[in-house]
Short mmCIF file of C-alpha atoms and ligand atoms in Angstrom, two decimals:
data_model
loop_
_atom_site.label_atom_id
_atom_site.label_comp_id
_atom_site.label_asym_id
_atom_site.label_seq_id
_atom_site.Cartn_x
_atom_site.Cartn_y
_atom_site.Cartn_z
CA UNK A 1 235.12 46.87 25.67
CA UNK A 2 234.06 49.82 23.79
CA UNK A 3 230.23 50.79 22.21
CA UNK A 4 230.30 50.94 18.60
CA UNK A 5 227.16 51.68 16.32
CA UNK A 6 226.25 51.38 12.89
CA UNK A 7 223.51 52.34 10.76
CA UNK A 8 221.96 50.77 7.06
CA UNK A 9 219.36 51.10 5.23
CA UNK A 10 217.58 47.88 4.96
CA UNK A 11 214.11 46.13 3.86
CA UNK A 12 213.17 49.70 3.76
CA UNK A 13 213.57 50.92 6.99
CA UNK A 14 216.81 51.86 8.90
CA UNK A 15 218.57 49.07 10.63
CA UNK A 16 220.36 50.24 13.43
CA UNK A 17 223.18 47.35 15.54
CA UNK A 18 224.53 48.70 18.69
CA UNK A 19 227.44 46.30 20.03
CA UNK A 20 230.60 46.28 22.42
CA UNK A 21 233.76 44.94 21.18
CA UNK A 22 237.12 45.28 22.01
CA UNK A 23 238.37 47.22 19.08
CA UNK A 24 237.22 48.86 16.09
CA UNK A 25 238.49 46.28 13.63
CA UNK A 26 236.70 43.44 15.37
CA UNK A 27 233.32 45.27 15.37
CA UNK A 28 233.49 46.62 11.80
CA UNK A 29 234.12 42.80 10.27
CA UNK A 30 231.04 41.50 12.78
CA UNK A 31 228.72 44.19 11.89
CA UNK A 32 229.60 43.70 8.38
CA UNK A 33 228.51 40.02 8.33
CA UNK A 34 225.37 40.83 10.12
CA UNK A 35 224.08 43.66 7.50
CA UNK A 36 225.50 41.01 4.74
CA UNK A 37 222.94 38.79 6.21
CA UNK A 38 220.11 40.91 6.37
CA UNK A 39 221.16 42.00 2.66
CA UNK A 40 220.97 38.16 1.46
CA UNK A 41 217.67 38.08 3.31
CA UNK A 42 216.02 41.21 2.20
CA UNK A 43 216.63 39.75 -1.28
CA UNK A 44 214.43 36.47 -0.34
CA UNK A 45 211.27 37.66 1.40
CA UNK A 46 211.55 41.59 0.08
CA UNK A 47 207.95 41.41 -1.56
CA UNK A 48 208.55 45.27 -3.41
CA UNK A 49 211.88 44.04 -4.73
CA UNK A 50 210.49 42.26 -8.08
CA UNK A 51 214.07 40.24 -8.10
CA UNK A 52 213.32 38.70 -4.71
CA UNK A 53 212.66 35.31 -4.22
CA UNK A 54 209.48 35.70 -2.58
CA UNK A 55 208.31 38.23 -5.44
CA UNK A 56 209.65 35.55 -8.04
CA UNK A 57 207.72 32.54 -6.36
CA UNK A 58 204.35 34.60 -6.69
CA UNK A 59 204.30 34.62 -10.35
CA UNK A 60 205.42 31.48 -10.92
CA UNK A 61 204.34 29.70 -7.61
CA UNK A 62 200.77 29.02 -8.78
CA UNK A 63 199.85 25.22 -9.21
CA UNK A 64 202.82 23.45 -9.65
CA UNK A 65 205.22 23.41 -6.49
CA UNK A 66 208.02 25.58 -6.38
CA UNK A 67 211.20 24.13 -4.41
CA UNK A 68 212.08 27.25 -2.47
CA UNK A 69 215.44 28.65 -0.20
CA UNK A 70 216.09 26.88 3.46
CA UNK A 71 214.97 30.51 4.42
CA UNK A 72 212.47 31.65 2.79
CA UNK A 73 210.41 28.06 3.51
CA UNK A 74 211.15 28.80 7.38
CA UNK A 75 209.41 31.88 7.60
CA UNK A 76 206.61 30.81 5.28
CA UNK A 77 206.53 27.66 7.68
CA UNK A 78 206.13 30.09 11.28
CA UNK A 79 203.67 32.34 9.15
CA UNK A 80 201.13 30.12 8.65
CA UNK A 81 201.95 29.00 12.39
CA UNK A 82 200.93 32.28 13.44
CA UNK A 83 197.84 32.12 10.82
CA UNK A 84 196.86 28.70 12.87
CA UNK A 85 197.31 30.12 16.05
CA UNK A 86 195.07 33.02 15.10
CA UNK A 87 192.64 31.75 13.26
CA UNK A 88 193.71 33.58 10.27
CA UNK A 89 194.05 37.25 11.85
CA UNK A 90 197.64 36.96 10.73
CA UNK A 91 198.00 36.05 7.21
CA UNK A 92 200.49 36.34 4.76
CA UNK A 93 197.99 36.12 1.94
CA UNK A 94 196.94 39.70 2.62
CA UNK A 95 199.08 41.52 -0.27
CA UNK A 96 196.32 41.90 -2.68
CA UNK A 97 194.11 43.64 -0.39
CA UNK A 98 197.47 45.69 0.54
CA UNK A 99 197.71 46.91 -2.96
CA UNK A 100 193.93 47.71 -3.04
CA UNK A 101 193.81 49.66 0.04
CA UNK A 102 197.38 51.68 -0.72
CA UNK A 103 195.42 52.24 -4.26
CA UNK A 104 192.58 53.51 -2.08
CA UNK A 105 194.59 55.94 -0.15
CA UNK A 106 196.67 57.27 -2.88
CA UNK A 107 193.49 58.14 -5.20
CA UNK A 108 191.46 59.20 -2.34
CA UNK A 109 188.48 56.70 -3.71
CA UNK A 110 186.72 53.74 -2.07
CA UNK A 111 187.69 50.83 -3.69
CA UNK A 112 184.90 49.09 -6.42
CA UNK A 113 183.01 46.42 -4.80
CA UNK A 114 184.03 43.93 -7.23
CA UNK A 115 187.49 45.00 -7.01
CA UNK A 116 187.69 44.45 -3.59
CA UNK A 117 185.99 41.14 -4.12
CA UNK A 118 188.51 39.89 -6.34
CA UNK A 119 190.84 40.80 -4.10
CA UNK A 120 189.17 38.65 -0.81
CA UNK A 121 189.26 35.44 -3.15
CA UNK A 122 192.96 35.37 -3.53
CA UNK A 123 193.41 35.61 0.57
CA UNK A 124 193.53 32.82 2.93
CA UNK A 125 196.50 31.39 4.22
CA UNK A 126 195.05 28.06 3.95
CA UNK A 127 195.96 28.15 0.45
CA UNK A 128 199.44 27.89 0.44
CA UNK A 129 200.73 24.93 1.08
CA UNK A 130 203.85 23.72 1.87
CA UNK A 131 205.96 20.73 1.47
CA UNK A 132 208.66 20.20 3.85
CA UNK A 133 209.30 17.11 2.02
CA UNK A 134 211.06 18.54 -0.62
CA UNK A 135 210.74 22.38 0.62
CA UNK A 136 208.35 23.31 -1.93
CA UNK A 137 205.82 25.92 -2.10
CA UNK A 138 202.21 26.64 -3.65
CA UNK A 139 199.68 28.46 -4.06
CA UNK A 140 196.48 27.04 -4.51
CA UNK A 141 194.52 30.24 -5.98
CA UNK A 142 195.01 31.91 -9.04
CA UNK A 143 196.59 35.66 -8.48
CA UNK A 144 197.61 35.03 -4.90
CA UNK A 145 200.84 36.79 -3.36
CA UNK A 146 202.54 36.84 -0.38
CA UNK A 147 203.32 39.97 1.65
CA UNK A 148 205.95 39.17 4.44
CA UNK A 149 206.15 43.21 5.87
CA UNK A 150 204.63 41.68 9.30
CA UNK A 151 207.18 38.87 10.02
CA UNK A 152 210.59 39.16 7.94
CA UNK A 153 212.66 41.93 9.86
CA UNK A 154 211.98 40.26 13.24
CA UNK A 155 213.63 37.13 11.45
CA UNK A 156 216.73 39.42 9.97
CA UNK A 157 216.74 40.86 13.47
CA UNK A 158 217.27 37.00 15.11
CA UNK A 159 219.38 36.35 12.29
CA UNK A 160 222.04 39.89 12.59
CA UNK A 161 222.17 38.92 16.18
CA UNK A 162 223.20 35.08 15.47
CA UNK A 163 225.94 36.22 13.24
CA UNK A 164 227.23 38.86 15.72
CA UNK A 165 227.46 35.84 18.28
CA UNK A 166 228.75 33.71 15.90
CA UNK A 167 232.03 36.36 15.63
CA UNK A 168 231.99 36.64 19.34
CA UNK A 169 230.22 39.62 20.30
CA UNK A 170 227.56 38.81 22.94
CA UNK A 171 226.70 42.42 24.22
CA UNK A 172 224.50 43.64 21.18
CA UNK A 173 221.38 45.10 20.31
CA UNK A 174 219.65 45.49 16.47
CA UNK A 175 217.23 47.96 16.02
CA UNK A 176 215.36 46.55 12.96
CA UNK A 177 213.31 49.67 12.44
CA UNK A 178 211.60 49.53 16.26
CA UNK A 179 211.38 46.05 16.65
CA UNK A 180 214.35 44.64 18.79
CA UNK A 181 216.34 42.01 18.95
CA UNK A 182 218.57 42.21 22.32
CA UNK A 183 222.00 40.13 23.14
CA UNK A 184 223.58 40.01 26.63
CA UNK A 185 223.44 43.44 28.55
CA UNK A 186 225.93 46.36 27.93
CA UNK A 187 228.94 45.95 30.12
CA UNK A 188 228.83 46.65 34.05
CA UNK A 189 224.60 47.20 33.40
CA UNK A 190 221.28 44.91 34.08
CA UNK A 191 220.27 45.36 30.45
CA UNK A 192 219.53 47.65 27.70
CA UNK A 193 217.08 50.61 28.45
CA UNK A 194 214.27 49.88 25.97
CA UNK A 195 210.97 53.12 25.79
CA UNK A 196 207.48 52.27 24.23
CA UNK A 197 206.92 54.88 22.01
CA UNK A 198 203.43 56.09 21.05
CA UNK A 199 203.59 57.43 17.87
CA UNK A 200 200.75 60.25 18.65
CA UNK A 201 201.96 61.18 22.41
CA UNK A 202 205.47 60.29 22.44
CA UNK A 203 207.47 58.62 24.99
CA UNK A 204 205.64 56.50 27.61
CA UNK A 205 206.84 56.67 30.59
CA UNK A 206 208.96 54.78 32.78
CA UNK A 207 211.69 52.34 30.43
CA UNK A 208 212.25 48.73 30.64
CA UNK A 209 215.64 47.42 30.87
CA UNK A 210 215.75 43.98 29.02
CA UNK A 211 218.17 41.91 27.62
CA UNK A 212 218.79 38.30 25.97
CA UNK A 213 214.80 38.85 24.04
CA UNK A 214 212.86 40.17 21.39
CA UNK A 215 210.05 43.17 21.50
CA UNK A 216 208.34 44.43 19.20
CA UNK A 217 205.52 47.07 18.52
CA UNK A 218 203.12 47.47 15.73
CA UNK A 219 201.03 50.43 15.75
CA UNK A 220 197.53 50.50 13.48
CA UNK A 221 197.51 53.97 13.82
CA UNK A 222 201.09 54.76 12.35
CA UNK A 223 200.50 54.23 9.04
CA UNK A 224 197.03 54.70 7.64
CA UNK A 225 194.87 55.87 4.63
CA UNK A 226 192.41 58.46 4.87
CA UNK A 227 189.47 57.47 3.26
CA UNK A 228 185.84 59.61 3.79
CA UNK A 229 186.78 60.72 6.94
CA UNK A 230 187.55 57.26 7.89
CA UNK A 231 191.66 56.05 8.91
CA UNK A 232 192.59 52.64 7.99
CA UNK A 233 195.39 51.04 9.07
CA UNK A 234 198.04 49.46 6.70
CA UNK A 235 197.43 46.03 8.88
CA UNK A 236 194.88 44.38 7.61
CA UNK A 237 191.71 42.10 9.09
CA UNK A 238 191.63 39.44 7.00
CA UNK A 239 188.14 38.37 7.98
CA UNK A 240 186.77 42.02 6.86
CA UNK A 241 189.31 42.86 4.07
CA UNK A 242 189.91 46.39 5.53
CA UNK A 243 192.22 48.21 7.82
CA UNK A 244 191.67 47.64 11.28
CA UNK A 245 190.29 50.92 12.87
CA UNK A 246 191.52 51.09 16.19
CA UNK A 247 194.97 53.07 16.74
CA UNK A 248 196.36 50.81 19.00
CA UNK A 249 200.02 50.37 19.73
CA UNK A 250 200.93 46.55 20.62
CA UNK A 251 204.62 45.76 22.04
CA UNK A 252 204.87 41.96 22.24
CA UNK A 253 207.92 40.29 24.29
CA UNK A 254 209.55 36.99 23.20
CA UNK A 255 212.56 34.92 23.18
CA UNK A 256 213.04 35.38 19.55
CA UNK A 257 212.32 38.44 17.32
CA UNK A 258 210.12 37.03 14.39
CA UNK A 259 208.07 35.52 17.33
CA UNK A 260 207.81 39.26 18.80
CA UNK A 261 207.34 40.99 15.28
CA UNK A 262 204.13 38.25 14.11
CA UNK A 263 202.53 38.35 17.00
CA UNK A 264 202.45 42.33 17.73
CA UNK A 265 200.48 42.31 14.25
CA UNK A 266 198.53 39.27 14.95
CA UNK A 267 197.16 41.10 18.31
CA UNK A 268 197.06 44.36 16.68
CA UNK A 269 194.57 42.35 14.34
CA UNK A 270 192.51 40.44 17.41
CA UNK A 271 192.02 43.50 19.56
CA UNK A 272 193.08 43.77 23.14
CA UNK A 273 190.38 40.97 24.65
CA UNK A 274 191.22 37.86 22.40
CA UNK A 275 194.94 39.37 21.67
CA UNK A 276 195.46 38.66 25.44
CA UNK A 277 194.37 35.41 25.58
CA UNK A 278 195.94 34.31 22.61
CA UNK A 279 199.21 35.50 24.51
CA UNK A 280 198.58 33.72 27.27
CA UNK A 281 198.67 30.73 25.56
CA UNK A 282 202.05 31.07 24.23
CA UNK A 283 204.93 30.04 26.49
CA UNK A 284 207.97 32.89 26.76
CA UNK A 285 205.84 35.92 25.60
CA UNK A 286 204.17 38.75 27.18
CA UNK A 287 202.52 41.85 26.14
CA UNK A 288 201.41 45.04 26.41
CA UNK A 289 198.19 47.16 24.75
CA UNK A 290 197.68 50.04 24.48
CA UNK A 291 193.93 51.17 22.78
CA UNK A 292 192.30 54.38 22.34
CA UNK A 293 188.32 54.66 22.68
CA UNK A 294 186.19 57.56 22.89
CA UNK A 295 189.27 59.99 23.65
CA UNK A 296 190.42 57.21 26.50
CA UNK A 297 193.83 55.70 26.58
CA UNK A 298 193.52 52.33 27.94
CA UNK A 299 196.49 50.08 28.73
CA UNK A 300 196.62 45.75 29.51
CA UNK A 301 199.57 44.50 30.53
CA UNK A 302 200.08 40.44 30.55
CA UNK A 303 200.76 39.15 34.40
CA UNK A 304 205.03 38.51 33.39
CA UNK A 305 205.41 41.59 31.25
CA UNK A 306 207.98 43.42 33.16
CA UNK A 307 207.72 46.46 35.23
CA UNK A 308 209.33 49.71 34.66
CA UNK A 309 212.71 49.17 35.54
CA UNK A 310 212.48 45.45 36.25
CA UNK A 311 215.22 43.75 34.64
CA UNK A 312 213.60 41.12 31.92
CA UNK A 313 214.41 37.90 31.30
CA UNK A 314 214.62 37.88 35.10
CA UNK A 315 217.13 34.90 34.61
CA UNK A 316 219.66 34.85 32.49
CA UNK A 317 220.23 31.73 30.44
CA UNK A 318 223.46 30.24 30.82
CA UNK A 319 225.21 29.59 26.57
P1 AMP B 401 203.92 45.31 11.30
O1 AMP B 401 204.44 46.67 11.08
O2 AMP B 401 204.94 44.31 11.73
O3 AMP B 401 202.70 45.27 12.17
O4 AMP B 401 203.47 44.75 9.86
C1 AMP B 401 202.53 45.42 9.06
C2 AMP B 401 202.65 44.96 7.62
O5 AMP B 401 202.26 43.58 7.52
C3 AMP B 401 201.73 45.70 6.69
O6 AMP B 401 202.37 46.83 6.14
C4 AMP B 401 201.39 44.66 5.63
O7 AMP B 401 202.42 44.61 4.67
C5 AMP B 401 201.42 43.36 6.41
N1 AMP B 401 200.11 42.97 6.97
C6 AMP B 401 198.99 43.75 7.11
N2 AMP B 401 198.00 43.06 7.71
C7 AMP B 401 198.48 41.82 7.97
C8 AMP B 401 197.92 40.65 8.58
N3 AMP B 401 196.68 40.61 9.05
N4 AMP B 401 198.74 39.55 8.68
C9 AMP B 401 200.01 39.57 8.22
N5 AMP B 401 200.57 40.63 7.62
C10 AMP B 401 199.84 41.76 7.51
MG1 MG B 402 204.93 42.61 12.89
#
């Protein structure tokens, strides 16, 4: 078994798949089918590619229903899961107050009241409805789009990963731009060595070592505007239209990677207090947060979120 790696640019980040395979040829052809797949994906739920499907949906998915890819309806279908779960702090709907607040940023101007007005009355993610029926989509208020940044690598993650599997390769990892999807462990090792990373102090220390999961981060103080002296966060409170303002960093564990990738946003969103109970009442996922107040660091960890070092999964489940 030898380590190969490759690298592509993807749903714009880098995409990184790390996997051992007995020769060159064999790992080329897998890794191949698993950036095709991401490629075929990125062209569904991309929502700054005007030619995706998602992106095509939101100008004509308004009123009448919209039959819409196997795909694309499965991650709408676990995003408004997540909004349920939540009570709305994740929410697809979000993208028009996206666009405001990257408007915002870029012109260095509060946005107009009624701007930002007209931009709350197309959110709220109990406006798009779905029909599994017949797979359709749509959305119930005028202007609404969808905005899929917080979900749809996690699911190209699970979905590299399955392919890899599919042609054999077990021992992999896929790096979709810091949130990871893990395989079975590298050979003659416990699991991969996985480092939190906060993006203002650097490495954390200690490492986990994890395989056969999903973890994710989501940082509100990675990306930001600067507005009067103010940082906002590109994730978004939908219940107050603006940036969240504390720079966190969440890593969520989970079985899956679109499972890990949601829910790091959705407790970036709820704040450490109702973030952890909302994990706690999900089966298979852990977490850790990290928040920063009044110069402080402070860290919760959830009871099974493994220890430095502690192999996690502590089982691992038979194919
Ligand atoms: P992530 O990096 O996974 O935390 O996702 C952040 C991205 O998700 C943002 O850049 C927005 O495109 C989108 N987003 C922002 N706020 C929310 C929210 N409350 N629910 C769902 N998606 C969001
Ligand atoms: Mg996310």
């Amino acid at each position: 078994m030898n380590r190969y790696e490759y690298r592509r640019p993807q749903m714009g980040t880098l995409f990184r798949l790390i996997l051992y395979a007995p020769d060159e040829a064999a790992a080329r052809k897998a890794a191949e089918a698993a950036f095709q797949r991401i490629e075929t994906l990125e062209a569904i739920l991309s929502d700054y590619r005007s030619d995706s499907e998602l992106a095509r949906l939101c100008r004509l998915g308004h009123h009448q229903p919209q039959v819409v890819s196997r795909d694309l309806f499965h991650v709408l279908e676990r995003s408004l899961y997540f909004s349920e779960l939540s009570n709305g702090a994740f929410d697809i709907t979000v993208k028009p107050l996206v666009r405001l607040w990257q408007t915002a940023g870029k012109t260095h101007r509060w946005p107009d009241p009624v701007a930002l007005r007209r931009a709350r009355a197309k959110v709220g993610y109990r406006h798009v409805i779905l029909n599994p029926r017949i797979r359709s989509l749509r959305l119930e208020l005028s202007g609404m789009e969808l905005d899929l940044g917080a979900i749809g690598k996690g699911f190209a993650a699970d979905e590299a990963l399955r392919l890899l599997r599919q042609a054999g390769i077990r021992r992999a990892l896929i790096d979709a731009g810091g949130d990871l999807r893990l395989g079975d462990a590298p050979p003659g090792s416990r699991g991969w060595t996985v480092r939190i990373e906060d993006p203002k102090n650097g490495a954390q220390p200690g490492h986990l070592i994890l395989h056969d999961c999903a973890i994710a981060t989501s940082s509100g103080g990675y990306r930001f505007v600067e507005l009067g002296g103010l940082r906002l966060s590109h994730i978004l409170d939908p219940h107050t239209g603006r940036g969240i303002r504390q720079g966190g960093v969440v890593s969520v564990l989970a079985p899956d990677c679109l499972t890990a990738d949601a829910l790091s946003t959705t407790v970036s969103v709820l704040g450490p207090e109702k973030g952890m109970d909302l994990i706690h009442r999900i089966d298979g996922v852990e977490a850790r947060i990290q928040v920063r107040t009044n110069g402080k660091t402070l860290t919760t960890v959830s009871d099974g979120f493994p220890s430095p070092s502690q192999p996690w999964p502590i089982a691992t489940p038979e194919p």
